[in-house]
XYZ file of C-alpha atoms in Angstrom:
771
model
C -24.167 12.264 -62.458
C -22.688 9.049 -61.195
C -23.786 7.303 -57.987
C -21.542 4.764 -56.267
C -22.957 1.977 -54.106
C -21.706 2.023 -50.509
C -19.724 -0.972 -49.286
C -21.345 -2.123 -46.004
C -18.231 -4.038 -44.972
C -16.042 -0.958 -45.442
C -18.489 1.207 -43.464
C -18.749 -1.364 -40.669
C -17.284 0.122 -37.413
C -15.231 -3.024 -36.790
C -12.434 -4.520 -38.828
C -10.702 -7.858 -39.030
C -7.062 -8.158 -38.008
C -5.241 -9.512 -41.064
C -4.232 -12.945 -39.801
C -5.525 -16.515 -40.223
C -8.693 -17.378 -38.296
C -8.443 -19.230 -35.010
C -9.010 -22.963 -35.308
C -11.026 -25.408 -33.257
C -14.486 -24.498 -34.601
C -16.169 -27.294 -36.539
C -19.054 -25.800 -38.472
C -19.801 -22.928 -40.831
C -18.346 -20.101 -38.706
C -14.746 -18.866 -38.731
C -13.466 -16.953 -35.704
C -11.250 -13.907 -36.343
C -9.603 -11.418 -34.054
C -10.760 -7.863 -34.677
C -10.835 -4.373 -33.296
C -13.062 -1.352 -33.196
C -11.940 1.221 -35.718
C -12.588 4.236 -33.494
C -10.857 3.050 -30.310
C -8.809 0.008 -31.289
C -10.399 -2.054 -28.505
C -10.123 -5.802 -29.207
C -13.161 -7.862 -30.220
C -13.886 -11.267 -31.737
C -15.662 -11.491 -35.103
C -17.453 -14.648 -36.246
C -17.620 -14.703 -40.038
C -19.858 -16.884 -42.228
C -19.357 -16.747 -46.001
C -22.503 -17.483 -47.997
C -21.796 -20.180 -50.565
C -23.999 -21.336 -53.453
C -25.792 -24.634 -52.808
C -25.496 -24.334 -48.988
C -28.918 -22.913 -48.290
C -29.465 -25.174 -45.269
C -26.227 -24.072 -43.609
C -27.043 -20.454 -44.440
C -30.389 -20.748 -42.670
C -28.659 -22.252 -39.642
C -26.154 -19.379 -39.599
C -28.904 -16.769 -39.867
C -30.800 -18.436 -36.988
C -27.635 -18.286 -34.877
C -27.225 -14.612 -35.826
C -30.744 -13.939 -34.550
C -30.165 -15.872 -31.309
C -26.986 -13.924 -30.585
C -28.858 -10.632 -30.893
C -31.766 -11.626 -28.636
C -30.140 -13.724 -25.864
C -28.472 -11.764 -23.057
C -26.913 -13.524 -20.070
C -23.589 -13.107 -18.189
C -22.586 -16.675 -19.072
C -23.550 -16.521 -22.750
C -21.209 -15.003 -25.311
C -21.954 -11.256 -25.362
C -23.149 -9.837 -28.689
C -21.810 -6.356 -29.584
C -22.723 -5.746 -33.244
C -23.485 -7.589 -36.467
C -23.501 -7.264 -40.220
C -25.672 -9.227 -42.653
C -25.146 -8.990 -46.418
C -25.818 -11.223 -49.394
C -22.265 -12.494 -49.283
C -21.485 -12.855 -45.600
C -22.590 -12.643 -41.991
C -20.481 -10.938 -39.314
C -21.186 -11.362 -35.589
C -19.054 -9.156 -33.295
C -18.669 -10.332 -29.680
C -16.414 -9.640 -26.737
C -12.818 -10.755 -27.247
C -12.664 -14.489 -26.532
C -10.571 -17.583 -27.218
C -11.962 -21.082 -27.986
C -11.780 -23.285 -24.893
C -9.712 -25.942 -26.682
C -6.975 -23.431 -27.591
C -7.116 -21.876 -24.111
C -6.661 -25.234 -22.331
C -3.773 -26.172 -24.590
C -2.001 -22.876 -23.863
C -2.533 -23.254 -20.117
C -1.152 -26.809 -20.150
C 2.000 -25.534 -21.849
C 2.247 -22.757 -19.236
C 1.995 -25.159 -16.296
C -1.544 -26.483 -16.286
C -5.003 -25.303 -15.293
C -5.987 -25.313 -11.634
C -9.081 -27.174 -10.487
C -10.331 -23.897 -9.011
C -10.530 -22.367 -12.487
C -12.202 -25.410 -13.984
C -14.766 -25.570 -11.184
C -15.814 -21.963 -11.827
C -15.767 -22.433 -15.604
C -18.077 -25.451 -15.445
C -20.254 -23.558 -12.968
C -20.739 -20.831 -15.569
C -21.606 -23.243 -18.406
C -24.127 -25.130 -16.257
C -25.677 -21.847 -15.163
C -26.057 -20.808 -18.815
C -27.765 -24.126 -19.593
C -30.056 -23.649 -16.603
C -31.023 -20.210 -17.929
C -31.802 -21.599 -21.401
C -33.752 -24.654 -20.232
C -35.574 -23.366 -17.165
C -36.102 -19.693 -18.059
C -36.252 -19.689 -21.857
C -37.423 -23.273 -22.617
C -34.650 -23.598 -25.171
C -32.454 -26.609 -25.930
C -28.896 -25.678 -26.798
C -28.287 -28.909 -28.703
C -24.585 -28.192 -29.255
C -22.816 -28.332 -25.878
C -19.211 -29.350 -26.584
C -15.672 -28.021 -26.434
C -16.163 -26.047 -29.678
C -19.159 -24.162 -28.209
C -17.316 -22.808 -25.140
C -15.136 -19.693 -25.196
C -12.941 -17.955 -22.603
C -12.628 -14.173 -22.163
C -9.577 -12.282 -20.932
C -10.599 -12.686 -17.271
C -10.765 -16.487 -17.610
C -14.569 -16.540 -17.604
C -16.170 -19.344 -19.620
C -18.911 -18.298 -22.061
C -21.398 -20.518 -23.865
C -21.646 -19.951 -27.620
C -22.381 -22.197 -30.607
C -26.062 -21.238 -30.826
C -26.433 -22.603 -34.385
C -28.582 -25.642 -33.623
C -30.725 -24.272 -30.779
C -34.465 -25.020 -30.834
C -37.508 -24.554 -28.620
C -38.262 -27.167 -25.958
C -42.013 -26.532 -26.388
C -42.051 -27.811 -29.953
C -42.767 -24.516 -31.764
C -40.735 -24.106 -34.913
C -40.211 -27.814 -35.485
C -37.648 -30.220 -34.067
C -33.903 -29.927 -33.771
C -32.100 -28.854 -36.949
C -29.878 -31.403 -38.650
C -26.199 -30.872 -38.044
C -24.596 -32.924 -40.766
C -21.148 -32.551 -39.126
C -19.684 -35.804 -37.702
C -17.451 -33.922 -35.230
C -20.584 -32.516 -33.572
C -22.860 -35.554 -33.874
C -20.549 -37.692 -31.719
C -21.785 -35.747 -28.683
C -25.412 -36.722 -29.245
C -26.896 -38.969 -26.512
C -27.687 -42.637 -27.357
C -31.455 -42.206 -27.023
C -31.540 -40.002 -30.131
C -30.764 -43.087 -32.200
C -34.067 -44.638 -31.052
C -36.639 -43.436 -33.559
C -39.519 -45.261 -31.853
C -40.093 -42.382 -29.434
C -40.760 -44.772 -26.541
C -37.779 -43.520 -24.477
C -38.950 -41.255 -21.652
C -36.700 -38.249 -21.222
C -36.696 -34.727 -19.861
C -36.194 -31.651 -22.026
C -32.705 -31.146 -20.557
C -31.581 -34.775 -20.850
C -29.701 -34.408 -24.166
C -27.881 -31.246 -23.103
C -26.828 -32.773 -19.781
C -25.378 -35.789 -21.639
C -23.362 -33.365 -23.763
C -22.285 -31.554 -20.572
C -20.867 -34.894 -19.356
C -18.924 -35.176 -22.618
C -17.582 -31.654 -22.105
C -16.430 -32.486 -18.550
C -14.655 -35.603 -19.812
C -12.833 -33.620 -22.516
C -11.776 -30.848 -20.148
C -9.918 -33.291 -17.921
C -8.876 -35.980 -20.428
C -8.568 -34.307 -23.813
C -10.568 -34.893 -27.067
C -13.228 -37.606 -26.837
C -12.271 -40.453 -29.220
C -15.613 -42.299 -29.004
C -18.692 -42.478 -26.790
C -17.521 -45.688 -25.079
C -14.620 -43.776 -23.508
C -17.109 -41.973 -21.252
C -17.303 -45.102 -19.048
C -13.807 -44.416 -17.725
C -13.705 -41.132 -15.730
C -9.943 -40.878 -16.215
C -8.555 -37.709 -14.564
C -11.907 -36.353 -13.424
C -11.597 -35.365 -9.705
C -13.141 -37.800 -7.240
C -15.478 -35.148 -5.835
C -16.957 -34.684 -9.317
C -17.143 -38.345 -10.422
C -20.542 -39.206 -8.793
C -22.219 -36.205 -10.440
C -20.484 -36.911 -13.750
C -21.820 -40.485 -13.735
C -25.369 -39.130 -13.399
C -24.838 -37.060 -16.556
C -23.638 -39.908 -18.767
C -26.061 -42.536 -17.441
C -27.956 -44.619 -20.003
C -31.322 -43.633 -18.512
C -32.098 -40.061 -19.667
C -34.820 -39.760 -17.043
C -32.337 -39.705 -14.138
C -30.096 -37.027 -15.601
C -30.405 -34.027 -13.274
C -31.751 -30.612 -14.145
C -28.893 -28.090 -14.549
C -30.037 -26.193 -11.445
C -30.047 -29.397 -9.390
C -26.630 -30.371 -10.737
C -25.236 -27.047 -9.514
C -26.845 -27.546 -6.129
C -25.295 -31.015 -5.780
C -21.810 -29.801 -6.756
C -22.063 -26.812 -4.375
C -22.831 -29.009 -1.362
C -20.177 -29.007 1.392
C -17.146 -30.896 0.164
C -18.384 -30.769 -3.414
C -16.309 -29.964 -6.488
C -17.688 -26.424 -6.745
C -17.578 -25.694 -3.023
C -14.413 -23.588 -2.735
C -13.247 -20.050 -2.039
C -12.811 -19.195 -5.730
C -16.413 -19.990 -6.641
C -17.696 -18.194 -3.535
C -15.647 -15.089 -4.407
C -17.023 -15.020 -7.938
C -20.593 -15.455 -6.764
C -20.168 -12.594 -4.285
C -18.693 -10.319 -6.975
C -21.670 -11.035 -9.244
C -24.058 -9.856 -6.521
C -21.864 -7.207 -4.891
C -24.180 -4.350 -5.917
C -26.989 -5.687 -3.713
C -24.853 -6.659 -0.722
C -24.996 -4.807 2.572
C -22.070 -2.485 3.455
C -21.044 -4.718 6.359
C -20.898 -7.739 4.043
C -18.747 -5.834 1.565
C -16.354 -4.743 4.310
C -15.900 -8.312 5.514
C -15.483 -9.594 1.957
C -12.723 -7.110 1.057
C -10.925 -7.737 4.354
C -10.747 -11.479 3.600
C -10.074 -11.096 -0.123
C -6.353 -10.346 0.222
C -5.664 -13.737 1.792
C -7.138 -15.533 -1.219
C -5.688 -13.500 -4.091
C -2.395 -15.415 -4.136
C -4.257 -18.620 -5.055
C -6.410 -16.990 -7.755
C -5.438 -16.798 -11.455
C -3.620 -13.628 -12.499
C -6.028 -12.844 -15.351
C -8.981 -13.162 -13.008
C -7.399 -10.705 -10.556
C -6.567 -8.161 -13.249
C -9.777 -8.204 -15.229
C -12.469 -9.130 -12.726
C -11.321 -8.337 -9.184
C -9.609 -5.035 -10.018
C -12.641 -3.418 -11.730
C -14.807 -4.400 -8.769
C -12.308 -2.896 -6.309
C -12.178 0.363 -8.256
C -15.956 0.490 -8.483
C -16.311 -0.232 -4.768
C -14.018 2.683 -3.953
C -15.566 5.121 -6.438
C -19.231 4.420 -5.791
C -19.531 1.996 -2.883
C -17.797 3.929 -0.076
C -15.702 0.859 0.678
C -12.984 2.982 2.275
C -9.599 1.737 3.413
C -10.418 -1.975 3.221
C -9.934 -1.981 -0.562
C -6.334 -0.762 -0.310
C -4.627 -4.040 0.575
C -6.265 -6.138 -2.188
C -5.948 -3.206 -4.611
C -2.167 -2.984 -4.240
C -1.891 -6.764 -4.309
C -3.668 -6.910 -7.657
C -1.607 -3.942 -8.847
C 1.495 -6.161 -8.880
C 0.038 -7.978 -11.909
C -0.272 -4.771 -13.955
C 2.217 -3.246 -16.348
C 3.578 0.231 -15.619
C 1.213 1.767 -18.176
C -1.842 -0.026 -16.770
C -0.842 0.978 -13.251
C -0.668 4.633 -14.268
C -4.082 4.455 -15.902
C -5.995 2.446 -13.287
C -4.339 2.639 -9.870
C -2.607 6.025 -9.639
C -5.762 8.166 -10.136
C -7.407 6.249 -7.303
C -4.356 6.632 -5.045
C -4.229 10.379 -5.640
C -7.892 10.666 -4.762
C -7.402 8.564 -1.620
C -4.719 10.915 -0.284
C -7.262 13.746 -0.237
C -9.564 11.680 1.985
C -10.071 12.678 5.623
C -10.484 9.047 6.690
C -7.594 8.359 9.061
C -7.631 4.595 8.503
C -7.235 5.139 4.766
C -4.464 7.700 5.231
C -2.382 5.491 7.506
C -2.778 2.452 5.232
C -1.684 4.536 2.256
C 1.409 5.638 4.157
C 2.192 2.089 5.284
C 1.929 0.706 1.743
C 3.512 3.628 -0.122
C 6.471 1.477 -1.085
C 4.213 -0.497 -3.433
C 3.192 2.443 -5.615
C 5.778 5.208 -5.133
C 7.715 4.106 -8.211
C 4.701 4.861 -10.404
C 4.238 8.430 -9.125
C 5.861 11.207 -11.145
C 7.336 14.309 -9.511
C 4.591 16.804 -10.505
C 1.932 14.498 -9.062
C 3.871 14.052 -5.811
C 4.494 17.781 -5.318
C 1.085 19.115 -6.295
C -1.373 16.365 -5.346
C 0.288 14.035 -2.815
C 2.673 16.029 -0.596
C 0.218 18.850 0.312
C -2.106 16.219 1.804
C 0.627 14.087 3.393
C 2.078 16.987 5.427
C -1.153 17.237 7.390
C -0.034 14.025 9.072
C 2.813 15.895 10.811
C 0.177 17.875 12.717
C -2.103 14.952 13.526
C -2.868 14.284 17.168
C -2.479 10.530 16.673
C 1.149 9.382 17.149
C 0.817 6.507 14.659
C -0.057 8.863 11.813
C 2.784 11.233 12.699
C 5.192 8.306 12.770
C 4.063 6.902 9.412
C 4.188 10.372 7.875
C 7.826 10.724 8.933
C 8.677 7.303 7.521
C 6.980 8.093 4.223
C 9.407 10.961 3.647
C 12.140 8.410 2.951
C 10.207 7.468 -0.204
C 8.877 10.908 -1.125
C 12.077 12.929 -0.616
C 13.711 11.955 -3.959
C 10.635 13.280 -5.804
C 10.104 16.536 -3.875
C 10.954 19.908 -5.417
C 13.196 22.560 -3.873
C 10.499 24.375 -1.901
C 8.791 21.297 -0.502
C 11.999 19.497 0.475
C 14.284 22.290 1.706
C 11.694 24.588 3.241
C 8.338 22.991 4.010
C 9.613 19.573 5.083
C 12.474 20.982 7.147
C 10.087 23.190 9.131
C 7.949 20.191 10.020
C 11.005 18.103 10.915
C 12.337 20.891 13.148
C 9.058 21.131 15.023
C 8.752 17.349 15.436
C 12.296 16.960 16.679
C 11.878 19.731 19.241
C 8.238 19.518 20.300
C 6.851 16.022 19.826
C 6.147 14.301 23.120
C 6.776 10.838 21.663
C 10.428 9.819 21.968
C 10.312 7.275 19.124
C 8.879 9.901 16.766
C 11.641 12.351 17.639
C 14.148 9.573 17.037
C 12.526 8.605 13.710
C 12.696 12.229 12.585
C 16.442 12.247 13.186
C 16.840 8.886 11.449
C 14.876 10.101 8.434
C 16.871 13.321 8.226
C 20.091 11.333 8.194
C 18.855 9.185 5.326
C 17.535 12.032 3.150
C 20.412 14.425 3.867
C 21.977 13.801 0.455
C 18.818 15.078 -1.278
C 18.948 18.483 0.435
C 20.495 21.494 -1.231
C 24.008 22.520 -0.163
C 22.807 25.615 1.714
C 20.101 23.664 3.538
C 22.548 20.921 4.489
C 24.910 23.517 5.917
C 22.156 25.094 8.010
C 20.243 22.017 9.090
C 22.308 18.860 9.520
C 24.859 19.904 12.151
C 22.267 21.761 14.191
C 19.646 19.013 13.975
C 21.981 16.176 14.939
C 23.481 18.277 17.735
C 20.000 18.828 19.097
C 19.301 15.087 18.909
C 22.341 14.361 21.083
C 20.681 16.343 23.912
C 17.391 14.472 23.682
C 16.353 12.844 26.984
C 15.300 9.756 24.959
C 18.472 7.664 24.632
C 17.738 6.171 21.179
C 17.371 9.717 19.865
C 20.874 10.481 21.066
C 22.109 7.338 19.317
C 20.299 8.465 16.152
C 22.027 11.844 16.363
C 25.458 10.199 16.502
C 24.602 7.836 13.651
C 23.262 10.760 11.652
C 26.575 12.597 11.979
C 28.495 9.539 10.820
C 26.127 8.627 7.976
C 26.380 12.147 6.512
C 30.094 12.673 7.222
C 30.880 13.536 3.590
C 28.582 16.568 3.754
C 30.654 18.479 6.342
C 33.740 20.616 5.887
C 36.864 19.834 7.887
C 36.328 22.993 9.933
C 32.819 21.880 10.872
C 34.086 18.430 11.796
C 36.727 19.852 14.107
C 34.910 22.835 15.595
C 31.246 21.805 15.675
C 30.829 18.050 15.453
C 33.684 16.637 17.542
C 32.921 18.849 20.574
C 29.359 17.564 20.528
C 30.464 13.942 20.195
C 33.048 14.283 22.948
C 30.312 15.375 25.336
C 28.568 12.069 24.688
C 31.527 10.017 25.877
C 30.223 10.427 29.441
C 26.595 9.730 28.548
C 24.775 7.581 31.146
C 23.697 5.121 28.405
C 26.439 2.759 27.284
C 24.939 2.375 23.825
C 25.272 6.128 23.301
C 28.866 6.136 24.511
C 29.798 3.233 22.238
C 28.438 4.943 19.145
C 30.033 8.233 20.146
C 33.493 6.647 20.434
C 33.092 5.016 17.018
C 32.106 8.296 15.427
C 34.922 10.202 17.157
C 37.512 7.701 15.922
C 36.115 7.970 12.401
C 36.126 11.760 12.309
C 39.588 11.903 13.889
C 41.003 9.501 11.310
C 39.522 11.654 8.568
C 41.048 14.833 10.017
C 44.371 13.096 10.532
C 44.518 11.875 6.938
C 43.893 15.415 5.657
C 46.476 16.778 8.081
C 49.142 14.382 6.803
C 48.262 15.026 3.163
C 46.560 18.437 2.655
C 46.104 17.684 -1.025
C 43.268 15.343 -0.037
C 41.174 18.230 1.243
C 39.523 18.966 -2.081
C 38.642 15.307 -2.632
C 37.312 14.879 0.927
C 35.131 17.998 0.701
C 33.883 17.444 -2.852
C 30.317 16.735 -1.652
C 30.091 19.630 0.802
C 29.035 22.246 -1.737
C 27.779 19.856 -4.421
C 24.165 19.890 -5.548
C 21.769 17.424 -3.978
C 22.273 13.933 -5.325
C 20.913 10.540 -4.293
C 24.289 9.036 -4.982
C 25.985 10.856 -2.106
C 24.724 8.284 0.352
C 27.055 5.750 -1.195
C 30.105 7.533 0.146
C 28.723 7.408 3.643
C 27.986 3.726 3.290
C 31.505 2.953 2.134
C 33.194 4.985 4.878
C 30.885 4.433 7.857
C 28.751 1.430 7.039
C 28.148 0.782 10.714
C 26.399 4.134 10.995
C 24.196 3.653 7.939
C 23.187 0.197 9.126
C 22.387 1.576 12.549
C 20.224 4.324 11.094
C 18.342 1.794 8.970
C 17.585 -0.612 11.797
C 16.926 1.825 14.621
C 13.405 2.741 13.571
C 12.078 -0.799 13.392
C 13.546 -1.578 16.792
C 11.915 1.469 18.302
C 8.470 0.680 16.993
C 8.714 -3.025 17.795
C 9.727 -2.332 21.347
C 7.322 0.470 22.157
C 5.127 1.646 19.280
C 2.866 4.198 20.917
C 3.938 5.650 24.234
C 7.109 7.658 24.610
C 9.420 6.303 27.313
C 9.056 8.288 30.489
C 11.693 10.884 31.121
C 11.295 10.896 34.894
C 14.430 8.846 35.582
C 16.423 9.858 32.510
C 19.535 11.766 33.548
C 20.327 15.253 32.351
C 23.056 15.844 29.793
C 26.300 17.182 31.312
C 27.087 20.841 30.790
C 30.349 21.977 29.165
C 31.694 22.854 32.627
C 31.629 19.158 33.555
C 28.858 19.090 36.140
C 25.269 17.894 35.787
C 22.641 20.529 35.258
C 19.848 20.483 37.820
C 16.728 22.515 37.849
C 13.490 22.655 39.765
C 10.482 21.150 38.104
C 6.878 22.034 38.846
C 4.607 19.284 39.965
C 1.531 18.656 37.886
C -1.225 16.171 38.394
C -0.192 12.883 36.777
C -2.537 11.886 33.986
C -3.841 8.368 33.708
C -1.884 6.483 31.036
C -5.086 4.964 29.725
C -6.003 8.320 28.204
C -3.041 8.199 25.842
C -3.837 7.866 22.135
C -4.073 4.303 20.894
C -3.069 4.143 17.258
C -4.693 0.780 16.587
C -8.241 1.846 17.498
C -10.764 1.033 14.794
C -12.393 4.450 14.942
C -9.747 6.828 13.640
C -12.136 9.713 13.306
C -11.947 12.390 10.673
C -9.153 14.830 10.054
C -11.748 17.528 9.427
C -13.085 17.053 12.943
C -9.557 17.572 14.297
C -8.815 20.712 12.258
C -9.683 23.254 14.930
C -7.906 21.381 17.704
C -4.794 21.000 15.547
C -4.726 24.724 14.811
C -5.120 25.507 18.477
C -2.342 23.087 19.319
C -0.192 24.649 16.640
C -0.577 28.036 18.335
C 0.335 26.490 21.661
C 3.565 25.040 20.287
C 5.092 28.504 20.085
C 4.248 29.312 23.689
C 4.029 25.944 25.442
C 6.715 25.317 28.017
C 7.911 28.920 28.038
C 7.551 29.164 31.787
C 9.833 26.242 32.372
C 12.091 27.546 29.619
C 12.367 30.888 31.390
C 13.282 29.205 34.650
C 16.004 27.248 32.859
C 17.456 30.446 31.446
C 17.387 32.251 34.794
C 19.090 29.355 36.557
C 21.816 29.003 33.944
C 22.951 32.572 33.230
C 26.523 31.506 33.860
C 26.481 29.431 30.652
C 27.733 31.745 27.974
C 29.163 29.224 25.483
C 27.555 29.583 22.068
C 25.892 26.385 20.755
C 26.348 25.308 17.096
C 22.754 26.152 16.305
C 22.605 29.577 17.912
C 22.891 31.361 14.568
C 19.597 30.047 13.247
C 17.095 32.820 12.692
C 15.324 31.949 9.457
C 12.933 29.388 10.841
C 9.713 30.124 12.611
C 9.739 30.044 16.371
C 7.478 27.031 16.542
C 9.727 24.832 14.445
C 13.239 26.215 14.436
C 16.253 23.939 14.764
C 18.010 26.398 17.121
C 15.551 25.843 19.966
C 17.060 23.684 22.673
C 15.417 20.720 24.318
C 13.054 21.664 27.084
C 12.546 19.671 30.176
C 8.956 18.653 30.803
C 7.138 20.743 33.349
C 5.485 17.719 34.864
C 6.562 14.280 35.850
C 4.049 11.632 34.906
C 4.219 8.099 36.324
C 5.248 5.601 33.641
C 2.431 3.453 32.216
C 2.298 -0.173 33.259
C 4.884 -2.245 31.447
C 6.925 0.755 30.271
C 10.664 0.192 30.385
C 13.321 2.793 30.786
C 15.405 3.690 27.763
C 18.424 2.069 29.411
C 16.618 -1.270 29.453
C 16.187 -1.443 25.668
C 18.595 -3.367 23.500
C 19.169 -1.056 20.544
C 21.515 -3.348 18.712
C 24.645 -2.534 20.711
C 26.934 -5.027 22.442
C 25.482 -7.246 25.110
C 25.419 -5.738 28.558
C 27.962 -7.092 30.954
C 27.648 -7.887 34.612
C 30.239 -5.255 35.528
C 29.014 -2.134 37.178
C 28.665 0.938 35.000
C 30.887 3.748 36.386
C 28.621 6.321 34.717
C 25.459 4.965 36.305
C 26.018 7.084 39.385
C 25.730 10.187 37.270
C 22.050 9.481 36.787
C 21.205 10.005 40.451
C 19.021 13.043 40.987
C 18.327 14.791 44.257
C 14.732 14.628 45.322
C 12.461 17.631 44.856
C 12.577 18.522 48.587
C 16.361 18.379 48.692
C 16.667 20.524 45.569
C 14.267 23.080 46.992
C 16.261 23.225 50.234
C 19.547 23.649 48.345
C 18.079 26.442 46.240
C 16.760 28.208 49.370
C 20.179 27.991 51.043
C 21.905 29.394 47.942
C 19.510 32.328 47.851
C 20.048 33.006 51.561
C 23.830 32.877 51.166
C 23.628 35.170 48.153
C 21.492 37.683 50.106
C 23.930 37.756 53.025
C 26.878 38.252 50.646
C 25.168 41.223 48.992
C 24.351 42.843 52.359
C 27.940 42.421 53.509
C 29.302 44.061 50.338
C 26.965 47.055 50.682
C 27.998 47.522 54.290
C 31.695 47.452 53.334
C 31.194 50.137 50.670
C 29.420 52.460 53.141
C 32.184 52.119 55.691
C 34.917 52.774 53.120
C 33.361 55.902 51.588
C 31.857 57.497 54.646
C 28.703 59.599 54.793
C 27.730 61.522 51.653
C 27.129 65.311 51.787
C 23.772 66.723 50.861
C 23.634 67.435 47.136
C 26.833 65.530 46.391
C 26.879 63.631 43.093
C 27.298 59.886 43.252
C 30.136 58.959 40.912
C 29.945 55.190 41.191
């Protein structure tokens, strides 16, 4: 039976990447890039090849191997694994790059910022303080070749080959025998008399001064060059001079050096260092401190290095959300850092967190997600949107806070292209119908119409046929003037989705009614749309062969490209739809304009419809919802009230609705949306606008809709001939008129009955009444 010896190198869980070792390391070690065999994660592997006749160097390498395994500190190169054989030594550490190579690459890329250098030196000095003050160890090899940089830009202290104890156990410092390293030795080491008084840290602090000089000025040619600070910043020069002073006694302890540089106005007193120090201690910080830190972090991220944001800030943000209950404050810095990630990294790190955030009941988090959806929507795939995002987003349509309802409507512009048939053509349309008919906020009703006009091309052909004409017709009867403008713009922006019959029989009659609207901005847009539709009908009338080309999109499947036709034919309408929302929210973000003085729409018969309105107690405007309150509350706490309100939507206003019907029986013309029966009563497009049953006084500072400038032509000084149409009789006058009409009607009926009795004469007993 044969037995084969196992190869420890082949069985080692890490492997070298077949490429030349990285340079810049004077000494016995060679630095190679490597990876873990199981996962492929990158590592760095320091390799020492045992050579005959180099026993002294081998002992130094083995001592360094031992130090790597036993020393653990955030600022010292992190040991992962090791291999020791008769032929070689392998030390596996985190993936790093020698500082010399890193600085050279950064100079070629545009240079290294002082912020990065200040934090890097802070880390090296902190590592020296740990060794000297906590471990009583002298590093004895502080130089450019002993410093490494990880992927986050963090500086790590390595080069532990020549370390020795400051207490004298184990003999003195080992001999280096390498001229490139001995040039960093302090001058007092040349004095063999032993009469020079020095501290245990004196030699390492001298070498730290050499390192600082090289970082700013390049390789140190000779010790005499240290007298000229060169490019060292002025705030650092006084502390640098202490390090390279001839008297080793006055060289500061590493802890004191840090304290001096961190003083106000010092080289290490900046936002970058403070951010890093906070992140190192974030686990022990109070929740209030974390909240304040994350709120201020976004302002500073633009000045921080990209690698630092990706590899240090991002993990802390994800951890804070997962385990620290940081809440919505992490969203802004999280999406800001997300810009530095590739599409694959974004999918792996950010998207799972975003999906989880959408299921949160925290209102502040929900509204910030909706506001910043544009930053991450491109990374969401359709199954994720339909199964994990949209079911949570639609709850915002039912929220009692107007700001959340508004942002939910706006978010549909981004989500619509990714929604499936059921969510887009059924679920979303039901919510839009209810918002357009029932929401008390005029800007939200207007935004719903605007959004519908912009996503119309994504709807299926059958849904477009049922919804668009009816929805925009309803918008033209809205008491909020910008909503009427949005209805006109919606017709024009989706003109290619209507048949010629619909244009002539359904749309133009609605638009013609708006030519006598009390608001000039509405009339202007109506005339533009009428001219456009008429020109389209006229062109088809002159050349009937164009009909097929003009109606090619009417029955076509939903396509995002359809909007291009609208833009080319009626660019004014598309532009108006795009800008209307921002104007609405800028002008009046929360409270719907009062409808007390808004005139009624004219009836088809040409006169203004009037109706009696019940008087309710006016509510104080201060009780209205304020969307910018800090305490948003929880959606779970609102669940019952939302359900109750949802039930009320189907019955609310029915009394006033009934009175409208009874007072307008003479109106028998069929509206374009009268054939809608598939939608639920609470959110069907065919329901007409209802007048409010109460008249509330406008809040302080509220302007009428006619006072807004919605992007139309400047108002002139000439009197508006339609302004007189807005005059309403007072409540007392209307009541008196109604009483007189009833009295006249009663007298007419009595007179007719009397005439019939006289004409027919008395009836005989038992006679059958034929009429």
